[in-house]
Amino acid sequence: MYVAVKGGERAIDNAHAFLAEERRGDTSVAELSVAQIREQLRLAVNRVMAEGSLYDPDLAALAIKQARGDLIEAIFLIRAYRTTLPRFGASRPLDTAAMAVTRRVSATFKDAPGGQILGPTFDYTHRLLEFRLAADGVVPPAPTALATGDAVPHITGFLNRDGLIETDTPSDDIPPDLTREPMELPASRPLRLQALARGDEGFILSMAYSTQRGYGRTHAFVGELRIGTVEVEMDIPELGFAVCIGEVEVTECETVNQFKGSKTEPPQFTRGYGLTFGQTERKAIAMSLVDRALRWKELGEDNTGAPAQDEEFVLMHADNVQATGFLEHIKLPHYVDFQSELELIRKLRAEAMSALQKEAAE
Amino acid sequence: MTTDSQKNDDRKAWMGVLARAKPDALAALMPADQPDHVLLRAPEIGSVMVRGRVGATGAPFNLGEVTVTRCALRLACGTVGHGHVQGRNRDHARQAALIDALMQTDRAEAIRTQVLHPLAQTEQAARHARAAKAAATKVEFFTLVRGEDK
């Protein structure tokens, strides 16, 4: 039975006004602009775009401001906004080989053609707080060198030449879309990659870490990690050809795993794949490890019962908007539910007590 | 004589430049004498699902969406222009569609010089600047001389 209860409207309005004031903080401190967030908190913006599953740096920055820096709340806002947009269509698959790279490293080949390009990375920093940043500081321009403009081919291509690594068969199949149809299990690899690409960074990271520690062993090397911009092309029916509709920054990670072979496959290297919006390399590396762990069945490996091998466990718990929605709803009024629990407990207690009294009397 | 496919490649190239241009940069370069036109499709904000490929070369998968604004218009002479631009700027989409239409008229060469070339140059300069900074972070490996090599 539902009991309609009214009230709380004024309290809610006032709570929102209080929230707005707290969001602004001390008014003697200058207000943060959306452009400042977009430019100076770019990795937060990237995470919101990747997990919000919508590439729009201005919107992500606005969401971060509105959410007071709570990134999961910001992702929620972006997901909600996304549902209001008409979908014009789908792009042609990104050509990541043609990426304008700002970072490209391989842990497996020192002398890879195209070279090891460190880019704007935290790697090799000392992780010591820079108090200079607390004061206003002018940053000297970054050094430059002659860019050769040479192609930067995918590194797994070199292993392919010797047949030492599995190949992915190109196709033009229309991939399933979990934003349109509920996710069905068992999921195809394209569906798994979509779910992982928008999954929570912390969750995917922990799943990947668990495989490294032995829960579904994937001893992976980063064959290649590349970050840069790629053009997005879409077929325009009115024109009869594809045009570039913009450019997105992505992170791509290919991991290489040893594989001792199975009944159907010779010993060779196998691959895990990660692709995410923005410079989001922790997420892309983790995604490729989890992708590889989930492929145990297809490769004829043992299921060790590890969480990262359990497709349902991983895919059904990776989405932080779903997770936080279900988790946080338990703080909202459950007065009637709880009233029935209370009555049940009282009844059970009364029965138990009278049984005890009866026993004592006998 | 140019073939249809060359014409399409040319159009594809300018539409790409217009789509990737910063809205302010395009707005600043718009010709003062803009011809009358009717909107066939008023600027509309929507999204496009961006796809990747499994392992970069395999089957397509859905990566996530990108915001896009599109617009179509017709000049008095009947020429139709299309604009599909990244982001949510309606003026950007309309201006891109107008330039696309003008590029199919006898004003094409003037528009190419006044609008498309500067936009393409700005884009090239930004790409080069970024590539040059990345190039400076390229690792130069050297091997230390080992004791037994002496």
XYZ file of C-alpha atoms in Angstrom:
512
model
C 0.000 0.000 0.000
C 1.270 3.463 -0.876
C 0.487 6.285 1.463
C 0.676 9.643 -0.238
C 2.638 12.067 1.858
C 2.975 15.695 0.967
C 5.445 18.167 2.270
C 9.055 19.094 2.108
C 8.704 21.368 -0.904
C 9.951 24.419 0.917
C 12.761 22.396 2.476
C 13.793 21.134 -0.974
C 13.755 24.627 -2.513
C 15.834 25.972 0.322
C 18.237 23.020 0.100
C 18.795 23.837 -3.575
C 19.438 27.496 -2.764
C 21.905 26.425 -0.061
C 23.551 24.081 -2.586
C 23.936 26.946 -5.088
C 25.571 29.106 -2.456
C 27.926 26.343 -1.358
C 28.798 25.696 -4.996
C 29.894 29.301 -5.351
C 31.906 29.162 -2.131
C 33.589 32.221 -0.636
C 32.549 35.169 -2.820
C 35.765 37.011 -2.014
C 37.433 34.378 -4.223
C 36.966 34.820 -7.989
C 34.370 32.589 -9.618
C 35.618 29.694 -11.748
C 34.644 29.957 -15.406
C 33.610 27.023 -17.566
C 36.471 27.877 -19.939
C 38.955 27.670 -17.041
C 37.695 24.217 -16.138
C 37.818 23.122 -19.780
C 41.406 24.323 -20.221
C 42.967 23.748 -16.810
C 41.155 20.673 -15.482
C 41.289 18.923 -18.815
C 41.803 15.431 -17.458
C 38.644 15.761 -15.356
C 36.834 16.993 -18.490
C 38.193 13.992 -20.398
C 36.940 11.547 -17.804
C 33.478 13.096 -17.849
C 33.393 12.889 -21.658
C 34.633 9.280 -21.700
C 32.211 7.971 -19.074
C 29.419 10.384 -19.942
C 29.887 8.906 -23.420
C 29.537 12.297 -25.086
C 32.426 14.242 -26.583
C 31.853 17.934 -25.871
C 34.506 19.625 -23.706
C 32.360 22.711 -22.981
C 29.437 20.641 -21.744
C 31.691 18.413 -19.644
C 33.288 21.498 -18.062
C 29.861 22.953 -17.298
C 28.788 19.649 -15.746
C 31.885 19.621 -13.543
C 31.122 23.155 -12.361
C 27.483 22.333 -11.666
C 28.458 19.103 -9.863
C 30.967 20.980 -7.682
C 33.736 18.719 -8.964
C 31.883 15.470 -8.231
C 32.800 13.662 -11.440
C 30.220 10.889 -11.182
C 27.509 13.523 -10.679
C 28.919 15.376 -13.714
C 28.844 12.162 -15.769
C 25.212 11.703 -14.690
C 24.388 15.236 -15.939
C 26.041 14.538 -19.301
C 24.210 11.224 -19.701
C 20.904 12.959 -18.943
C 21.631 15.731 -21.451
C 22.648 13.180 -24.098
C 19.198 11.611 -24.011
C 17.690 14.924 -25.196
C 19.738 14.977 -28.408
C 18.427 13.577 -31.681
C 20.895 11.053 -33.107
C 21.937 12.035 -36.640
C 23.684 8.761 -37.320
C 26.923 6.928 -36.722
C 30.429 7.786 -37.854
C 32.685 5.682 -39.976
C 35.007 3.725 -37.659
C 37.885 5.960 -36.530
C 41.158 5.452 -38.363
C 43.486 5.482 -35.368
C 46.493 4.685 -37.580
C 46.078 8.193 -39.023
C 46.093 9.784 -35.553
C 47.989 13.060 -35.047
C 49.852 11.719 -32.012
C 50.904 13.813 -29.052
C 52.021 10.743 -27.140
C 52.971 7.291 -28.313
C 54.929 4.756 -26.347
C 55.588 1.049 -26.592
C 56.794 -1.117 -23.739
C 57.659 -3.926 -26.139
C 59.699 -2.324 -28.953
C 62.337 0.249 -28.163
C 63.037 1.161 -31.784
C 59.509 1.228 -33.126
C 59.194 3.238 -36.348
C 57.778 6.627 -35.443
C 59.659 6.499 -32.150
C 58.765 6.757 -28.504
C 57.010 10.077 -28.003
C 56.426 10.840 -24.342
C 54.036 13.763 -24.793
C 52.486 15.654 -21.862
C 52.779 12.868 -19.295
C 52.960 12.582 -15.509
C 55.359 9.644 -15.994
C 58.889 10.414 -14.758
C 57.668 13.293 -12.594
C 58.758 12.986 -8.977
C 55.276 13.255 -7.543
C 56.397 16.047 -5.270
C 53.985 18.901 -4.715
C 54.961 21.940 -6.743
C 54.325 24.889 -4.502
C 55.067 27.209 -7.393
C 51.619 26.340 -8.714
C 50.064 27.774 -5.555
C 51.439 31.167 -6.594
C 50.661 32.719 -9.958
C 53.267 31.525 -12.356
C 54.011 32.044 -15.998
C 54.827 28.766 -17.727
C 57.761 28.888 -20.140
C 56.853 27.650 -23.625
C 57.435 23.934 -24.209
C 60.499 23.145 -26.327
C 59.868 22.170 -29.927
C 61.681 19.992 -32.428
C 61.259 19.369 -36.105
C 58.226 17.165 -36.635
C 59.042 14.833 -39.501
C 55.414 14.121 -40.342
C 56.335 10.463 -40.868
C 53.623 7.875 -40.451
C 53.338 6.340 -37.011
C 52.175 2.790 -37.778
C 50.532 0.552 -35.217
C 53.114 -1.555 -33.449
C 51.094 -4.771 -33.450
C 51.457 -4.627 -37.260
C 55.131 -5.643 -36.906
C 54.244 -8.777 -34.973
C 51.546 -9.537 -37.512
C 54.127 -9.846 -40.265
C 55.605 -12.919 -38.620
C 52.206 -14.325 -37.771
C 53.161 -14.153 -34.104
C 50.045 -12.279 -33.077
C 46.383 -12.878 -33.657
C 44.732 -10.665 -36.242
C 41.391 -8.935 -36.054
C 39.268 -9.562 -39.106
C 37.914 -6.309 -40.496
C 34.175 -6.149 -41.039
C 31.499 -3.580 -41.605
C 28.945 -5.200 -39.327
C 26.638 -2.787 -37.524
C 27.644 -3.047 -33.874
C 25.086 -3.490 -31.092
C 24.356 -0.304 -29.132
C 23.601 -0.559 -25.423
C 22.171 2.954 -25.406
C 19.406 1.708 -27.707
C 18.790 -1.890 -26.658
C 19.275 -3.448 -23.240
C 22.581 -5.287 -22.939
C 22.195 -8.959 -23.760
C 24.508 -11.597 -22.375
C 26.616 -13.295 -23.539
C 27.835 -10.094 -25.149
C 29.806 -9.811 -28.367
C 33.225 -8.183 -28.150
C 31.964 -4.929 -29.734
C 29.236 -4.703 -27.084
C 31.739 -5.425 -24.294
C 34.057 -2.693 -25.602
C 31.217 -0.161 -25.647
C 30.338 -1.021 -22.048
C 33.976 -0.842 -20.950
C 34.615 2.446 -22.801
C 31.856 4.156 -20.773
C 32.453 2.166 -17.606
C 33.730 3.636 -14.352
C 37.470 4.224 -14.394
C 37.880 3.069 -10.799
C 35.948 -0.142 -11.375
C 37.752 -0.997 -14.633
C 41.080 -0.173 -12.981
C 40.382 -2.519 -10.057
C 39.231 -5.301 -12.377
C 42.397 -4.911 -14.475
C 44.576 -4.810 -11.354
C 42.948 -7.993 -10.081
C 43.977 -9.812 -13.270
C 47.553 -8.632 -12.829
C 47.573 -9.953 -9.278
C 46.467 -13.400 -10.392
C 42.666 -13.411 -10.515
C 42.363 -14.478 -14.156
C 45.998 -14.090 -15.035
C 46.672 -11.701 -17.899
C 50.364 -10.950 -17.962
C 50.068 -8.051 -20.336
C 52.603 -5.762 -21.943
C 51.596 -2.427 -23.347
C 52.335 -3.093 -27.011
C 51.356 0.456 -27.738
C 49.712 3.405 -26.076
C 48.875 6.379 -28.266
C 47.064 9.628 -27.619
C 46.127 12.190 -30.214
C 43.413 13.545 -32.432
C 41.541 11.704 -35.149
C 39.034 13.012 -37.625
C 35.434 11.844 -37.383
C 33.820 11.088 -40.725
C 30.176 10.433 -41.367
C 28.262 9.463 -44.491
C 25.813 12.205 -45.400
C 22.916 10.685 -47.356
C 22.038 14.012 -49.028
C 25.570 14.258 -50.411
C 26.228 10.634 -51.221
C 29.696 10.694 -49.665
C 31.343 10.911 -46.262
C 32.550 14.192 -44.810
C 34.646 15.072 -41.783
C 32.322 16.449 -39.125
C 34.987 17.172 -36.540
C 37.937 15.905 -34.628
C 38.188 14.065 -31.321
C 41.076 13.327 -29.002
C 41.300 9.654 -28.070
C 43.566 7.312 -26.147
C 44.221 3.911 -27.645
C 45.933 1.033 -25.899
C 46.865 -2.319 -27.342
C 48.134 -4.864 -24.879
C 49.957 -7.995 -25.894
C 49.598 -11.222 -23.936
C 51.487 -14.458 -24.097
C 49.272 -17.307 -25.177
C 50.443 -20.891 -25.163
C 47.914 -21.995 -27.734
C 44.768 -24.067 -27.610
C 43.099 -26.820 -29.625
C 42.230 -24.325 -32.338
C 44.940 -21.670 -32.076
C 48.743 -21.978 -32.333
C 50.986 -20.464 -29.649
C 51.053 -16.750 -30.369
C 50.503 -13.373 -28.810
C 46.937 -12.334 -28.184
C 45.602 -8.834 -27.814
C 43.502 -6.699 -25.556
C 42.116 -3.398 -26.782
C 41.247 -0.134 -25.113
C 39.907 3.044 -26.724
C 38.591 6.028 -24.809
C 37.704 9.673 -25.412
C 40.327 12.235 -24.413
C 43.681 11.747 -22.752
C 42.550 9.005 -20.385
C 45.378 6.505 -20.431
C 44.827 4.768 -17.097
C 41.340 3.920 -18.289
C 42.453 2.793 -21.764
C 45.166 0.483 -20.365
C 42.752 -0.979 -17.807
C 40.109 -1.434 -20.500
C 42.460 -3.458 -22.679
C 43.395 -5.764 -19.778
C 39.761 -6.383 -18.905
C 38.877 -6.876 -22.579
C 41.588 -9.553 -22.776
C 40.494 -11.265 -19.544
C 36.906 -11.490 -20.814
C 38.064 -13.314 -23.958
C 38.946 -16.543 -22.134
C 36.130 -18.559 -23.702
C 36.821 -17.499 -27.284
C 40.518 -18.373 -26.848
C 39.824 -21.702 -25.162
C 41.391 -20.734 -21.840
C 40.360 -21.988 -18.406
C 37.762 -20.113 -16.435
C 39.463 -19.788 -13.062
C 36.351 -18.219 -11.558
C 38.078 -14.839 -11.368
C 35.771 -11.801 -11.222
C 37.423 -10.243 -14.298
C 36.548 -13.348 -16.344
C 32.890 -13.117 -15.341
C 31.253 -11.156 -18.137
C 28.013 -10.608 -16.275
C 29.815 -9.437 -13.141
C 32.022 -6.987 -15.060
C 29.514 -5.603 -17.543
C 26.579 -5.308 -15.156
C 28.602 -3.430 -12.531
C 30.857 -1.198 -14.644
C 28.451 1.683 -15.140
C 28.807 4.263 -12.394
C 25.564 6.091 -13.213
C 23.544 2.883 -12.818
C 25.553 1.919 -9.751
C 25.239 5.240 -7.995
C 21.551 5.483 -8.859
C 20.792 2.189 -7.198
C 23.170 2.731 -4.313
C 22.082 6.255 -3.472
C 18.368 5.680 -3.809
C 18.390 3.855 -0.478
C 18.877 7.184 1.290
C 15.601 8.513 -0.125
C 12.367 8.049 1.846
C 11.486 4.379 2.327
C 9.130 5.075 5.214
C 6.450 2.600 4.153
C 8.913 -0.159 3.259
C 10.590 0.309 6.574
C 7.304 0.417 8.472
C 6.476 -3.059 7.170
C 9.965 -4.295 8.116
C 9.438 -2.853 11.575
C 6.125 -4.633 11.973
C 7.593 -7.896 10.770
C 10.491 -7.707 13.228
C 8.083 -6.899 16.089
C 5.915 -9.857 15.181
C 8.891 -12.240 14.936
C 10.248 -10.982 18.241
C 6.887 -11.410 19.940
C 6.663 -14.979 18.652
C 10.206 -15.758 19.706
C 9.641 -14.282 23.180
C 6.425 -16.168 23.778
C 8.124 -19.393 22.631
C 10.934 -18.743 25.124
C 8.479 -18.037 27.942
C 6.594 -21.196 27.120
C 9.847 -23.209 27.224
C 10.810 -21.667 30.593
C 7.404 -22.449 32.029
C 7.556 -26.121 31.012
C 37.913 18.790 -66.890
C 37.225 17.699 -63.364
C 35.425 14.483 -62.695
C 32.603 14.027 -60.192
C 34.876 12.219 -57.793
C 37.430 15.058 -57.894
C 34.615 17.535 -57.262
C 33.420 15.456 -54.335
C 36.952 15.230 -52.904
C 37.297 18.982 -53.188
C 33.957 19.559 -51.487
C 34.768 16.986 -48.835
C 38.013 18.835 -48.080
C 36.375 22.255 -47.623
C 33.507 20.827 -45.585
C 36.092 19.253 -43.273
C 37.930 22.557 -42.868
C 34.620 24.292 -42.050
C 33.594 21.562 -39.573
C 36.886 21.644 -37.687
C 37.212 25.455 -37.680
C 36.666 27.362 -34.475
C 33.225 29.049 -34.717
C 34.726 32.469 -33.950
C 37.379 32.071 -36.628
C 34.784 31.272 -39.292
C 32.472 34.058 -38.126
C 35.308 36.594 -38.410
C 36.025 35.566 -42.009
C 32.442 35.535 -43.292
C 32.019 37.785 -46.367
C 30.166 41.046 -45.756
C 27.818 40.560 -48.720
C 26.013 37.365 -47.780
C 23.481 36.287 -50.389
C 19.819 35.737 -49.602
C 18.998 32.161 -48.810
C 16.226 30.000 -47.418
C 16.822 27.463 -44.704
C 15.944 23.949 -45.847
C 16.877 22.646 -42.435
C 17.222 25.194 -39.666
C 20.372 24.675 -37.562
C 19.716 21.622 -35.405
C 21.804 20.292 -32.527
C 22.172 16.532 -32.215
C 24.694 13.780 -31.794
C 26.626 11.300 -33.882
C 27.706 7.945 -32.513
C 31.464 7.656 -32.942
C 32.676 4.176 -33.792
C 36.031 2.520 -33.357
C 37.266 -0.878 -34.456
C 38.139 -3.858 -32.249
C 41.954 -3.925 -32.109
C 41.992 -0.835 -34.389
C 41.358 -2.970 -37.500
C 38.532 -5.412 -36.659
C 34.772 -5.171 -36.301
C 33.233 -1.758 -35.505
C 32.048 -0.910 -31.983
C 30.293 2.116 -30.515
C 32.720 4.296 -28.586
C 30.467 7.186 -27.586
C 28.719 10.167 -29.106
C 29.860 13.610 -30.196
C 27.713 16.731 -30.377
C 27.106 17.936 -33.928
C 25.042 20.785 -35.379
C 23.713 20.554 -38.908
C 22.068 22.977 -41.293
C 20.987 23.011 -44.950
C 20.097 26.057 -47.007
C 19.386 27.106 -50.587
C 20.588 30.205 -52.378
C 18.295 32.157 -54.696
C 20.044 30.511 -57.672
C 18.995 27.095 -56.325
C 22.410 25.985 -55.047
C 22.126 23.924 -51.854
C 24.713 24.113 -49.082
C 25.177 21.695 -46.189
C 26.883 22.239 -42.861
C 27.726 19.484 -40.367
C 29.938 20.866 -37.647
C 31.201 19.585 -34.328
C 29.713 21.181 -31.222
C 26.513 23.071 -30.496
C 26.985 26.361 -32.280
C 24.040 27.081 -34.608
C 25.746 30.041 -36.311
C 28.732 27.829 -37.049
C 26.519 25.279 -38.847
C 24.643 27.957 -40.792
C 27.826 29.756 -41.828
C 29.419 26.463 -42.878
C 26.366 25.670 -45.009
C 26.471 29.134 -46.587
C 30.163 28.812 -47.470
C 29.489 25.322 -48.833
C 26.797 26.782 -51.090
C 28.940 29.739 -52.221
C 31.790 27.367 -53.050
C 29.521 25.851 -55.696
C 28.904 29.213 -57.348
C 31.118 31.544 -59.368
C 32.226 33.167 -56.123
C 34.153 29.980 -55.278
C 37.665 31.289 -55.912
C 37.121 34.444 -53.877
C 35.638 32.422 -50.999
C 38.505 29.949 -51.190
C 41.044 32.749 -50.813
C 39.195 34.810 -48.237
C 37.689 32.093 -46.025
C 38.988 28.585 -46.624
C 42.701 29.307 -47.019
C 43.012 31.306 -43.795
C 41.041 28.623 -41.891
C 43.176 25.831 -43.316
C 46.352 27.768 -42.533
C 45.290 28.360 -38.936
C 44.525 24.674 -38.579
C 47.836 23.620 -40.124
C 49.755 26.003 -37.884
C 48.050 24.626 -34.773
C 48.734 21.048 -35.858
C 52.373 21.795 -36.595
C 52.853 23.562 -33.281
C 51.467 20.566 -31.408
C 53.437 18.054 -33.477
C 56.621 20.059 -32.863
C 56.093 19.953 -29.089
C 55.443 16.219 -29.278
C 58.566 15.736 -31.422
C 60.642 17.404 -28.718
C 59.557 14.636 -26.316
C 60.781 11.861 -28.606
C 63.247 9.623 -26.819
C 66.758 9.390 -28.277
C 68.160 6.105 -27.013
C 71.892 5.628 -26.680
C 73.762 2.563 -25.565
C 76.341 2.875 -22.830
C 79.727 1.437 -23.693
C 80.184 -1.731 -21.677
C 83.454 -2.604 -19.910
C 84.237 -5.668 -22.060
C 83.920 -3.624 -25.270
C 87.032 -1.616 -24.461
